Amino acid sequence: MWIFFSIASVVFTGLHGYAAFSSKSMAKGMAFAAFTFTALTLLSEYAMVVSWVQAEDWSALLDVVPSMFPMLIVYTVILVAANGLLLFAGKKTIDL
């Protein structure tokens, strides 16, 4: 499930970039979707780790978690920074 959420967050970040610079009114909605799918990715990764702990699968924890944690930090920082910058750097439109 985390793979779907992570792909969706990257896609919505791209759509947010497109919408922000093409004066589309849906830019904030795309940012919300990107942030939401980023959070869901982190929660699904956490749920996977919890299931391994409950099953006492220590080898999976020792094998995956040390390499997964830095990648999740980089993924989260890049997507949050990109969406945050796009919120402030996009074309300014006047809503009437």
mmCIF file of N, CA, C and O in Angstrom:
data_model
loop_
_atom_site.group_PDB
_atom_site.id
_atom_site.type_symbol
_atom_site.label_atom_id
_atom_site.label_comp_id
_atom_site.label_asym_id
_atom_site.label_seq_id
_atom_site.Cartn_x
_atom_site.Cartn_y
_atom_site.Cartn_z
ATOM 1 N N MET A 1 0.815 -1.190 0.000
ATOM 2 C CA MET A 1 0.000 0.000 0.000
ATOM 3 C C MET A 1 0.858 1.252 0.000
ATOM 4 O O MET A 1 0.500 2.254 -0.591
ATOM 5 N N TRP A 2 2.005 1.183 0.707
ATOM 6 C CA TRP A 2 2.861 2.356 0.788
ATOM 7 C C TRP A 2 3.411 2.740 -0.581
ATOM 8 O O TRP A 2 3.663 3.921 -0.834
ATOM 9 N N ILE A 3 3.570 1.756 -1.467
ATOM 10 C CA ILE A 3 4.057 2.055 -2.817
ATOM 11 C C ILE A 3 3.035 2.909 -3.563
ATOM 12 O O ILE A 3 3.395 3.901 -4.206
ATOM 13 N N PHE A 4 1.758 2.553 -3.472
ATOM 14 C CA PHE A 4 0.703 3.343 -4.103
ATOM 15 C C PHE A 4 0.681 4.757 -3.538
ATOM 16 O O PHE A 4 0.590 5.739 -4.288
ATOM 17 N N PHE A 5 0.743 4.877 -2.211
ATOM 18 C CA PHE A 5 0.695 6.197 -1.583
ATOM 19 C C PHE A 5 1.893 7.051 -1.994
ATOM 20 O O PHE A 5 1.755 8.253 -2.241
ATOM 21 N N SER A 6 3.074 6.461 -2.053
ATOM 22 C CA SER A 6 4.259 7.247 -2.408
ATOM 23 C C SER A 6 4.215 7.687 -3.871
ATOM 24 O O SER A 6 4.567 8.828 -4.187
ATOM 25 N N ILE A 7 3.762 6.816 -4.757
ATOM 26 C CA ILE A 7 3.625 7.202 -6.163
ATOM 27 C C ILE A 7 2.578 8.296 -6.307
ATOM 28 O O ILE A 7 2.779 9.272 -7.038
ATOM 29 N N ALA A 8 1.460 8.158 -5.603
ATOM 30 C CA ALA A 8 0.408 9.176 -5.668
ATOM 31 C C ALA A 8 0.909 10.523 -5.148
ATOM 32 O O ALA A 8 0.586 11.573 -5.722
ATOM 33 N N SER A 9 1.716 10.523 -4.098
ATOM 34 C CA SER A 9 2.222 11.794 -3.568
ATOM 35 C C SER A 9 3.159 12.471 -4.556
ATOM 36 O O SER A 9 3.123 13.693 -4.712
ATOM 37 N N VAL A 10 3.984 11.694 -5.247
ATOM 38 C CA VAL A 10 4.881 12.268 -6.249
ATOM 39 C C VAL A 10 4.067 12.806 -7.437
ATOM 40 O O VAL A 10 4.347 13.898 -7.955
ATOM 41 N N VAL A 11 3.063 12.066 -7.860
ATOM 42 C CA VAL A 11 2.215 12.513 -8.971
ATOM 43 C C VAL A 11 1.490 13.803 -8.604
ATOM 44 O O VAL A 11 1.464 14.764 -9.391
ATOM 45 N N PHE A 12 0.915 13.866 -7.408
ATOM 46 C CA PHE A 12 0.200 15.073 -7.000
ATOM 47 C C PHE A 12 1.153 16.254 -6.786
ATOM 48 O O PHE A 12 0.760 17.399 -6.996
ATOM 49 N N THR A 13 2.396 15.990 -6.407
ATOM 50 C CA THR A 13 3.373 17.066 -6.321
ATOM 51 C C THR A 13 3.669 17.618 -7.710
ATOM 52 O O THR A 13 3.759 18.837 -7.905
ATOM 53 N N GLY A 14 3.800 16.744 -8.690
ATOM 54 C CA GLY A 14 3.983 17.191 -10.074
ATOM 55 C C GLY A 14 2.789 17.975 -10.581
ATOM 56 O O GLY A 14 2.944 19.015 -11.236
ATOM 57 N N LEU A 15 1.595 17.496 -10.284
ATOM 58 C CA LEU A 15 0.388 18.225 -10.683
ATOM 59 C C LEU A 15 0.287 19.569 -9.976
ATOM 60 O O LEU A 15 -0.180 20.551 -10.554
ATOM 61 N N HIS A 16 0.739 19.613 -8.744
ATOM 62 C CA HIS A 16 0.755 20.874 -8.008
ATOM 63 C C HIS A 16 1.702 21.870 -8.677
ATOM 64 O O HIS A 16 1.375 23.052 -8.817
ATOM 65 N N GLY A 17 2.863 21.394 -9.102
ATOM 66 C CA GLY A 17 3.804 22.261 -9.817
ATOM 67 C C GLY A 17 3.213 22.783 -11.107
ATOM 68 O O GLY A 17 3.337 23.970 -11.426
ATOM 69 N N TYR A 18 2.551 21.913 -11.848
ATOM 70 C CA TYR A 18 1.911 22.339 -13.092
ATOM 71 C C TYR A 18 0.811 23.360 -12.820
ATOM 72 O O TYR A 18 0.725 24.395 -13.481
ATOM 73 N N ALA A 19 -0.018 23.077 -11.841
ATOM 74 C CA ALA A 19 -1.136 23.972 -11.533
ATOM 75 C C ALA A 19 -0.652 25.308 -10.980
ATOM 76 O O ALA A 19 -1.237 26.351 -11.259
ATOM 77 N N ALA A 20 0.426 25.281 -10.206
ATOM 78 C CA ALA A 20 0.923 26.519 -9.594
ATOM 79 C C ALA A 20 1.454 27.489 -10.634
ATOM 80 O O ALA A 20 1.283 28.696 -10.501
ATOM 81 N N PHE A 21 2.085 26.979 -11.673
ATOM 82 C CA PHE A 21 2.685 27.862 -12.665
ATOM 83 C C PHE A 21 1.827 28.065 -13.900
ATOM 84 O O PHE A 21 2.218 28.793 -14.805
ATOM 85 N N SER A 22 0.665 27.458 -13.957
ATOM 86 C CA SER A 22 -0.220 27.672 -15.099
ATOM 87 C C SER A 22 -1.509 28.363 -14.684
ATOM 88 O O SER A 22 -2.496 28.317 -15.400
ATOM 89 N N SER A 23 -1.505 28.983 -13.536
ATOM 90 C CA SER A 23 -2.648 29.760 -13.032
ATOM 91 C C SER A 23 -3.922 28.935 -12.885
ATOM 92 O O SER A 23 -5.018 29.443 -13.074
ATOM 93 N N LYS A 24 -3.774 27.686 -12.598
ATOM 94 C CA LYS A 24 -4.951 26.849 -12.368
ATOM 95 C C LYS A 24 -5.440 27.059 -10.938
ATOM 96 O O LYS A 24 -4.655 27.230 -10.016
ATOM 97 N N SER A 25 -6.737 27.042 -10.764
ATOM 98 C CA SER A 25 -7.304 27.268 -9.438
ATOM 99 C C SER A 25 -7.218 26.036 -8.537
ATOM 100 O O SER A 25 -7.535 26.115 -7.366
ATOM 101 N N MET A 26 -6.777 24.929 -9.103
ATOM 102 C CA MET A 26 -6.738 23.686 -8.324
ATOM 103 C C MET A 26 -5.397 23.469 -7.625
ATOM 104 O O MET A 26 -5.163 22.405 -7.057
ATOM 105 N N ALA A 27 -4.515 24.453 -7.609
ATOM 106 C CA ALA A 27 -3.169 24.276 -7.050
ATOM 107 C C ALA A 27 -3.210 23.906 -5.574
ATOM 108 O O ALA A 27 -2.481 23.025 -5.135
ATOM 109 N N LYS A 28 -4.046 24.565 -4.804
ATOM 110 C CA LYS A 28 -4.105 24.260 -3.373
ATOM 111 C C LYS A 28 -4.671 22.873 -3.121
ATOM 112 O O LYS A 28 -4.252 22.180 -2.192
ATOM 113 N N GLY A 29 -5.596 22.436 -3.939
ATOM 114 C CA GLY A 29 -6.130 21.083 -3.820
ATOM 115 C C GLY A 29 -5.081 20.028 -4.116
ATOM 116 O O GLY A 29 -5.017 18.994 -3.449
ATOM 117 N N MET A 30 -4.250 20.305 -5.121
ATOM 118 C CA MET A 30 -3.161 19.377 -5.444
ATOM 119 C C MET A 30 -2.135 19.342 -4.316
ATOM 120 O O MET A 30 -1.595 18.284 -3.990
ATOM 121 N N ALA A 31 -1.862 20.484 -3.711
ATOM 122 C CA ALA A 31 -0.929 20.522 -2.571
ATOM 123 C C ALA A 31 -1.492 19.723 -1.405
ATOM 124 O O ALA A 31 -0.770 18.957 -0.758
ATOM 125 N N PHE A 32 -2.780 19.888 -1.148
ATOM 126 C CA PHE A 32 -3.418 19.119 -0.073
ATOM 127 C C PHE A 32 -3.320 17.622 -0.344
ATOM 128 O O PHE A 32 -2.991 16.840 0.554
ATOM 129 N N ALA A 33 -3.589 17.215 -1.580
ATOM 130 C CA ALA A 33 -3.510 15.793 -1.931
ATOM 131 C C ALA A 33 -2.076 15.282 -1.789
ATOM 132 O O ALA A 33 -1.855 14.174 -1.290
ATOM 133 N N ALA A 34 -1.099 16.077 -2.210
ATOM 134 C CA ALA A 34 0.301 15.656 -2.097
ATOM 135 C C ALA A 34 0.705 15.492 -0.636
ATOM 136 O O ALA A 34 1.347 14.503 -0.271
ATOM 137 N N PHE A 35 0.332 16.450 0.213
ATOM 138 C CA PHE A 35 0.644 16.340 1.635
ATOM 139 C C PHE A 35 -0.081 15.149 2.269
ATOM 140 O O PHE A 35 0.484 14.435 3.101
ATOM 141 N N THR A 36 -1.322 14.930 1.867
ATOM 142 C CA THR A 36 -2.100 13.823 2.411
ATOM 143 C C THR A 36 -1.472 12.482 2.059
ATOM 144 O O THR A 36 -1.312 11.606 2.922
ATOM 145 N N PHE A 37 -1.099 12.307 0.800
ATOM 146 C CA PHE A 37 -0.499 11.036 0.396
ATOM 147 C C PHE A 37 0.896 10.848 0.986
ATOM 148 O O PHE A 37 1.318 9.715 1.238
ATOM 149 N N THR A 38 1.615 11.931 1.242
ATOM 150 C CA THR A 38 2.895 11.811 1.931
ATOM 151 C C THR A 38 2.676 11.295 3.349
ATOM 152 O O THR A 38 3.388 10.397 3.820
ATOM 153 N N ALA A 39 1.688 11.856 4.038
ATOM 154 C CA ALA A 39 1.376 11.399 5.393
ATOM 155 C C ALA A 39 0.903 9.945 5.384
ATOM 156 O O ALA A 39 1.299 9.147 6.259
ATOM 157 N N LEU A 40 0.080 9.577 4.416
ATOM 158 C CA LEU A 40 -0.396 8.192 4.332
ATOM 159 C C LEU A 40 0.747 7.223 4.038
ATOM 160 O O LEU A 40 0.732 6.082 4.518
ATOM 161 N N THR A 41 1.732 7.657 3.264
ATOM 162 C CA THR A 41 2.901 6.819 3.013
ATOM 163 C C THR A 41 3.640 6.529 4.314
ATOM 164 O O THR A 41 3.984 5.379 4.609
ATOM 165 N N LEU A 42 3.857 7.580 5.104
ATOM 166 C CA LEU A 42 4.560 7.399 6.370
ATOM 167 C C LEU A 42 3.764 6.516 7.328
ATOM 168 O O LEU A 42 4.334 5.659 8.007
ATOM 169 N N LEU A 43 2.449 6.709 7.371
ATOM 170 C CA LEU A 43 1.614 5.889 8.253
ATOM 171 C C LEU A 43 1.589 4.432 7.816
ATOM 172 O O LEU A 43 1.604 3.524 8.658
ATOM 173 N N SER A 44 1.559 4.176 6.522
ATOM 174 C CA SER A 44 1.544 2.785 6.060
ATOM 175 C C SER A 44 2.892 2.112 6.310
ATOM 176 O O SER A 44 2.941 0.912 6.615
ATOM 177 N N GLU A 45 3.984 2.860 6.200
ATOM 178 C CA GLU A 45 5.294 2.300 6.550
ATOM 179 C C GLU A 45 5.340 1.961 8.039
ATOM 180 O O GLU A 45 5.862 0.921 8.435
ATOM 181 N N TYR A 46 4.823 2.857 8.846
ATOM 182 C CA TYR A 46 4.786 2.620 10.293
ATOM 183 C C TYR A 46 3.925 1.392 10.608
ATOM 184 O O TYR A 46 4.290 0.575 11.456
ATOM 185 N N ALA A 47 2.797 1.250 9.934
ATOM 186 C CA ALA A 47 1.920 0.093 10.145
ATOM 187 C C ALA A 47 2.635 -1.208 9.767
ATOM 188 O O ALA A 47 2.455 -2.238 10.433
ATOM 189 N N MET A 48 3.454 -1.156 8.727
ATOM 190 C CA MET A 48 4.210 -2.338 8.326
ATOM 191 C C MET A 48 5.202 -2.728 9.422
ATOM 192 O O MET A 48 5.326 -3.911 9.777
ATOM 193 N N VAL A 49 5.870 -1.747 9.991
ATOM 194 C CA VAL A 49 6.823 -2.019 11.068
ATOM 195 C C VAL A 49 6.092 -2.568 12.296
ATOM 196 O O VAL A 49 6.568 -3.507 12.942
ATOM 197 N N VAL A 50 4.930 -2.011 12.608
ATOM 198 C CA VAL A 50 4.146 -2.494 13.743
ATOM 199 C C VAL A 50 3.745 -3.956 13.546
ATOM 200 O O VAL A 50 3.813 -4.761 14.479
ATOM 201 N N SER A 51 3.354 -4.312 12.330
ATOM 202 C CA SER A 51 2.969 -5.704 12.080
ATOM 203 C C SER A 51 4.162 -6.643 12.243
ATOM 204 O O SER A 51 4.004 -7.766 12.707
ATOM 205 N N TRP A 52 5.362 -6.189 11.870
ATOM 206 C CA TRP A 52 6.547 -7.015 12.067
ATOM 207 C C TRP A 52 6.869 -7.175 13.550
ATOM 208 O O TRP A 52 7.290 -8.245 13.985
ATOM 209 N N VAL A 53 6.670 -6.123 14.325
ATOM 210 C CA VAL A 53 6.913 -6.209 15.770
ATOM 211 C C VAL A 53 5.914 -7.170 16.402
ATOM 212 O O VAL A 53 6.279 -8.008 17.239
ATOM 213 N N GLN A 54 4.639 -7.065 16.019
ATOM 214 C CA GLN A 54 3.625 -7.956 16.587
ATOM 215 C C GLN A 54 3.884 -9.410 16.225
ATOM 216 O O GLN A 54 3.612 -10.306 17.006
ATOM 217 N N ALA A 55 4.413 -9.640 15.027
ATOM 218 C CA ALA A 55 4.740 -11.002 14.610
ATOM 219 C C ALA A 55 6.112 -11.442 15.123
ATOM 220 O O ALA A 55 6.511 -12.588 14.890
ATOM 221 N N GLU A 56 6.812 -10.544 15.809
ATOM 222 C CA GLU A 56 8.153 -10.792 16.326
ATOM 223 C C GLU A 56 9.115 -11.228 15.229
ATOM 224 O O GLU A 56 9.948 -12.115 15.409
ATOM 225 N N ASP A 57 8.992 -10.555 14.086
ATOM 226 C CA ASP A 57 9.869 -10.828 12.942
ATOM 227 C C ASP A 57 11.071 -9.887 13.018
ATOM 228 O O ASP A 57 11.170 -8.899 12.308
ATOM 229 N N TRP A 58 11.979 -10.213 13.924
ATOM 230 C CA TRP A 58 13.108 -9.327 14.194
ATOM 231 C C TRP A 58 14.060 -9.248 13.019
ATOM 232 O O TRP A 58 14.708 -8.218 12.811
ATOM 233 N N SER A 59 14.156 -10.308 12.231
ATOM 234 C CA SER A 59 15.063 -10.269 11.081
ATOM 235 C C SER A 59 14.579 -9.257 10.035
ATOM 236 O O SER A 59 15.392 -8.567 9.416
ATOM 237 N N ALA A 60 13.263 -9.169 9.841
ATOM 238 C CA ALA A 60 12.728 -8.172 8.906
ATOM 239 C C ALA A 60 12.998 -6.764 9.408
ATOM 240 O O ALA A 60 13.380 -5.877 8.637
ATOM 241 N N LEU A 61 12.818 -6.554 10.698
ATOM 242 C CA LEU A 61 13.091 -5.240 11.283
ATOM 243 C C LEU A 61 14.562 -4.864 11.134
ATOM 244 O O LEU A 61 14.889 -3.742 10.748
ATOM 245 N N LEU A 62 15.441 -5.801 11.462
ATOM 246 C CA LEU A 62 16.872 -5.520 11.378
ATOM 247 C C LEU A 62 17.339 -5.333 9.943
ATOM 248 O O LEU A 62 18.308 -4.611 9.687
ATOM 249 N N ASP A 63 16.663 -5.964 9.009
ATOM 250 C CA ASP A 63 17.055 -5.888 7.607
ATOM 251 C C ASP A 63 16.527 -4.623 6.928
ATOM 252 O O ASP A 63 17.240 -3.974 6.171
ATOM 253 N N VAL A 64 15.283 -4.250 7.199
ATOM 254 C CA VAL A 64 14.618 -3.196 6.431
ATOM 255 C C VAL A 64 14.680 -1.827 7.096
ATOM 256 O O VAL A 64 14.946 -0.822 6.434
ATOM 257 N N VAL A 65 14.424 -1.747 8.373
ATOM 258 C CA VAL A 65 14.267 -0.452 9.044
ATOM 259 C C VAL A 65 15.517 0.431 8.968
ATOM 260 O O VAL A 65 15.392 1.623 8.691
ATOM 261 N N PRO A 66 16.716 -0.079 9.187
ATOM 262 C CA PRO A 66 17.879 0.818 9.108
ATOM 263 C C PRO A 66 18.067 1.479 7.745
ATOM 264 O O PRO A 66 18.511 2.617 7.659
ATOM 265 N N SER A 67 17.726 0.798 6.666
ATOM 266 C CA SER A 67 17.855 1.408 5.338
ATOM 267 C C SER A 67 16.606 2.187 4.941
ATOM 268 O O SER A 67 16.680 3.115 4.131
ATOM 269 N N MET A 68 15.461 1.841 5.505
ATOM 270 C CA MET A 68 14.207 2.499 5.157
ATOM 271 C C MET A 68 14.099 3.884 5.788
ATOM 272 O O MET A 68 13.607 4.825 5.168
ATOM 273 N N PHE A 69 14.584 4.042 6.998
ATOM 274 C CA PHE A 69 14.421 5.288 7.729
ATOM 275 C C PHE A 69 15.075 6.489 7.035
ATOM 276 O O PHE A 69 14.412 7.517 6.839
ATOM 277 N N PRO A 70 16.336 6.409 6.610
ATOM 278 C CA PRO A 70 16.925 7.570 5.914
ATOM 279 C C PRO A 70 16.215 7.890 4.595
ATOM 280 O O PRO A 70 16.061 9.059 4.235
ATOM 281 N N MET A 71 15.766 6.851 3.875
ATOM 282 C CA MET A 71 15.053 7.100 2.620
ATOM 283 C C MET A 71 13.726 7.806 2.870
ATOM 284 O O MET A 71 13.328 8.688 2.106
ATOM 285 N N LEU A 72 13.029 7.424 3.930
ATOM 286 C CA LEU A 72 11.767 8.090 4.254
ATOM 287 C C LEU A 72 11.985 9.539 4.668
ATOM 288 O O LEU A 72 11.171 10.409 4.337
ATOM 289 N N ILE A 73 13.069 9.811 5.361
ATOM 290 C CA ILE A 73 13.365 11.194 5.741
ATOM 291 C C ILE A 73 13.622 12.031 4.495
ATOM 292 O O ILE A 73 13.074 13.127 4.341
ATOM 293 N N VAL A 74 14.452 11.533 3.586
ATOM 294 C CA VAL A 74 14.748 12.268 2.358
ATOM 295 C C VAL A 74 13.484 12.463 1.534
ATOM 296 O O VAL A 74 13.210 13.570 1.045
ATOM 297 N N TYR A 75 12.689 11.415 1.377
ATOM 298 C CA TYR A 75 11.422 11.483 0.637
ATOM 299 C C TYR A 75 10.506 12.545 1.224
ATOM 300 O O TYR A 75 9.964 13.394 0.510
ATOM 301 N N THR A 76 10.354 12.543 2.528
ATOM 302 C CA THR A 76 9.450 13.487 3.188
ATOM 303 C C THR A 76 9.955 14.919 3.078
ATOM 304 O O THR A 76 9.192 15.829 2.752
ATOM 305 N N VAL A 77 11.234 15.125 3.325
ATOM 306 C CA VAL A 77 11.790 16.476 3.256
ATOM 307 C C VAL A 77 11.675 17.037 1.845
ATOM 308 O O VAL A 77 11.279 18.198 1.653
ATOM 309 N N ILE A 78 11.988 16.246 0.834
ATOM 310 C CA ILE A 78 11.918 16.726 -0.544
ATOM 311 C C ILE A 78 10.489 17.076 -0.935
ATOM 312 O O ILE A 78 10.229 18.150 -1.501
ATOM 313 N N LEU A 79 9.532 16.207 -0.637
ATOM 314 C CA LEU A 79 8.155 16.482 -1.049
ATOM 315 C C LEU A 79 7.535 17.630 -0.266
ATOM 316 O O LEU A 79 6.826 18.466 -0.839
ATOM 317 N N VAL A 80 7.802 17.721 1.024
ATOM 318 C CA VAL A 80 7.256 18.829 1.809
ATOM 319 C C VAL A 80 7.881 20.147 1.362
ATOM 320 O O VAL A 80 7.192 21.154 1.209
ATOM 321 N N ALA A 81 9.195 20.145 1.121
ATOM 322 C CA ALA A 81 9.857 21.370 0.666
ATOM 323 C C ALA A 81 9.355 21.785 -0.717
ATOM 324 O O ALA A 81 9.093 22.973 -0.956
ATOM 325 N N ALA A 82 9.217 20.826 -1.626
ATOM 326 C CA ALA A 82 8.745 21.151 -2.971
ATOM 327 C C ALA A 82 7.337 21.720 -2.928
ATOM 328 O O ALA A 82 7.049 22.748 -3.563
ATOM 329 N N ASN A 83 6.447 21.090 -2.183
ATOM 330 C CA ASN A 83 5.069 21.590 -2.105
ATOM 331 C C ASN A 83 5.000 22.918 -1.362
ATOM 332 O O ASN A 83 4.220 23.795 -1.726
ATOM 333 N N GLY A 84 5.812 23.074 -0.340
ATOM 334 C CA GLY A 84 5.837 24.344 0.383
ATOM 335 C C GLY A 84 6.320 25.486 -0.492
ATOM 336 O O GLY A 84 5.745 26.574 -0.493
ATOM 337 N N LEU A 85 7.395 25.241 -1.242
ATOM 338 C CA LEU A 85 7.893 26.271 -2.145
ATOM 339 C C LEU A 85 6.889 26.593 -3.252
ATOM 340 O O LEU A 85 6.723 27.742 -3.628
ATOM 341 N N LEU A 86 6.227 25.570 -3.755
ATOM 342 C CA LEU A 86 5.240 25.795 -4.815
ATOM 343 C C LEU A 86 4.046 26.596 -4.316
ATOM 344 O O LEU A 86 3.434 27.342 -5.083
ATOM 345 N N LEU A 87 3.697 26.429 -3.054
ATOM 346 C CA LEU A 87 2.585 27.208 -2.505
ATOM 347 C C LEU A 87 2.882 28.703 -2.526
ATOM 348 O O LEU A 87 1.991 29.523 -2.720
ATOM 349 N N PHE A 88 4.149 29.058 -2.342
ATOM 350 C CA PHE A 88 4.519 30.467 -2.277
ATOM 351 C C PHE A 88 5.108 31.004 -3.578
ATOM 352 O O PHE A 88 5.138 32.207 -3.782
ATOM 353 N N ALA A 89 5.584 30.120 -4.460
ATOM 354 C CA ALA A 89 6.278 30.568 -5.664
ATOM 355 C C ALA A 89 5.404 30.541 -6.919
ATOM 356 O O ALA A 89 5.819 31.027 -7.951
ATOM 357 N N GLY A 90 4.226 29.958 -6.839
ATOM 358 C CA GLY A 90 3.367 29.864 -8.010
ATOM 359 C C GLY A 90 2.858 31.224 -8.442
ATOM 360 O O GLY A 90 3.021 32.232 -7.772
ATOM 361 N N LYS A 91 2.266 31.264 -9.636
ATOM 362 C CA LYS A 91 1.678 32.508 -10.130
ATOM 363 C C LYS A 91 0.560 32.953 -9.200
ATOM 364 O O LYS A 91 -0.256 32.161 -8.756
ATOM 365 N N LYS A 92 0.552 34.211 -8.938
ATOM 366 C CA LYS A 92 -0.494 34.775 -8.063
ATOM 367 C C LYS A 92 -1.717 35.096 -8.901
ATOM 368 O O LYS A 92 -1.636 35.780 -9.903
ATOM 369 N N THR A 93 -2.845 34.552 -8.487
ATOM 370 C CA THR A 93 -4.103 34.835 -9.171
ATOM 371 C C THR A 93 -5.017 35.554 -8.211
ATOM 372 O O THR A 93 -4.942 35.391 -7.011
ATOM 373 N N ILE A 94 -5.876 36.347 -8.762
ATOM 374 C CA ILE A 94 -6.843 37.085 -7.958
ATOM 375 C C ILE A 94 -8.161 36.359 -8.028
ATOM 376 O O ILE A 94 -8.732 36.177 -9.103
ATOM 377 N N ASP A 95 -8.629 35.895 -6.869
ATOM 378 C CA ASP A 95 -9.919 35.213 -6.820
ATOM 379 C C ASP A 95 -11.008 36.239 -6.618
ATOM 380 O O ASP A 95 -10.964 37.034 -5.690
ATOM 381 N N LEU A 96 -11.963 36.233 -7.501
ATOM 382 C CA LEU A 96 -13.091 37.170 -7.368
ATOM 383 C C LEU A 96 -14.319 36.466 -6.882
ATOM 384 O O LEU A 96 -14.673 35.446 -7.118
#
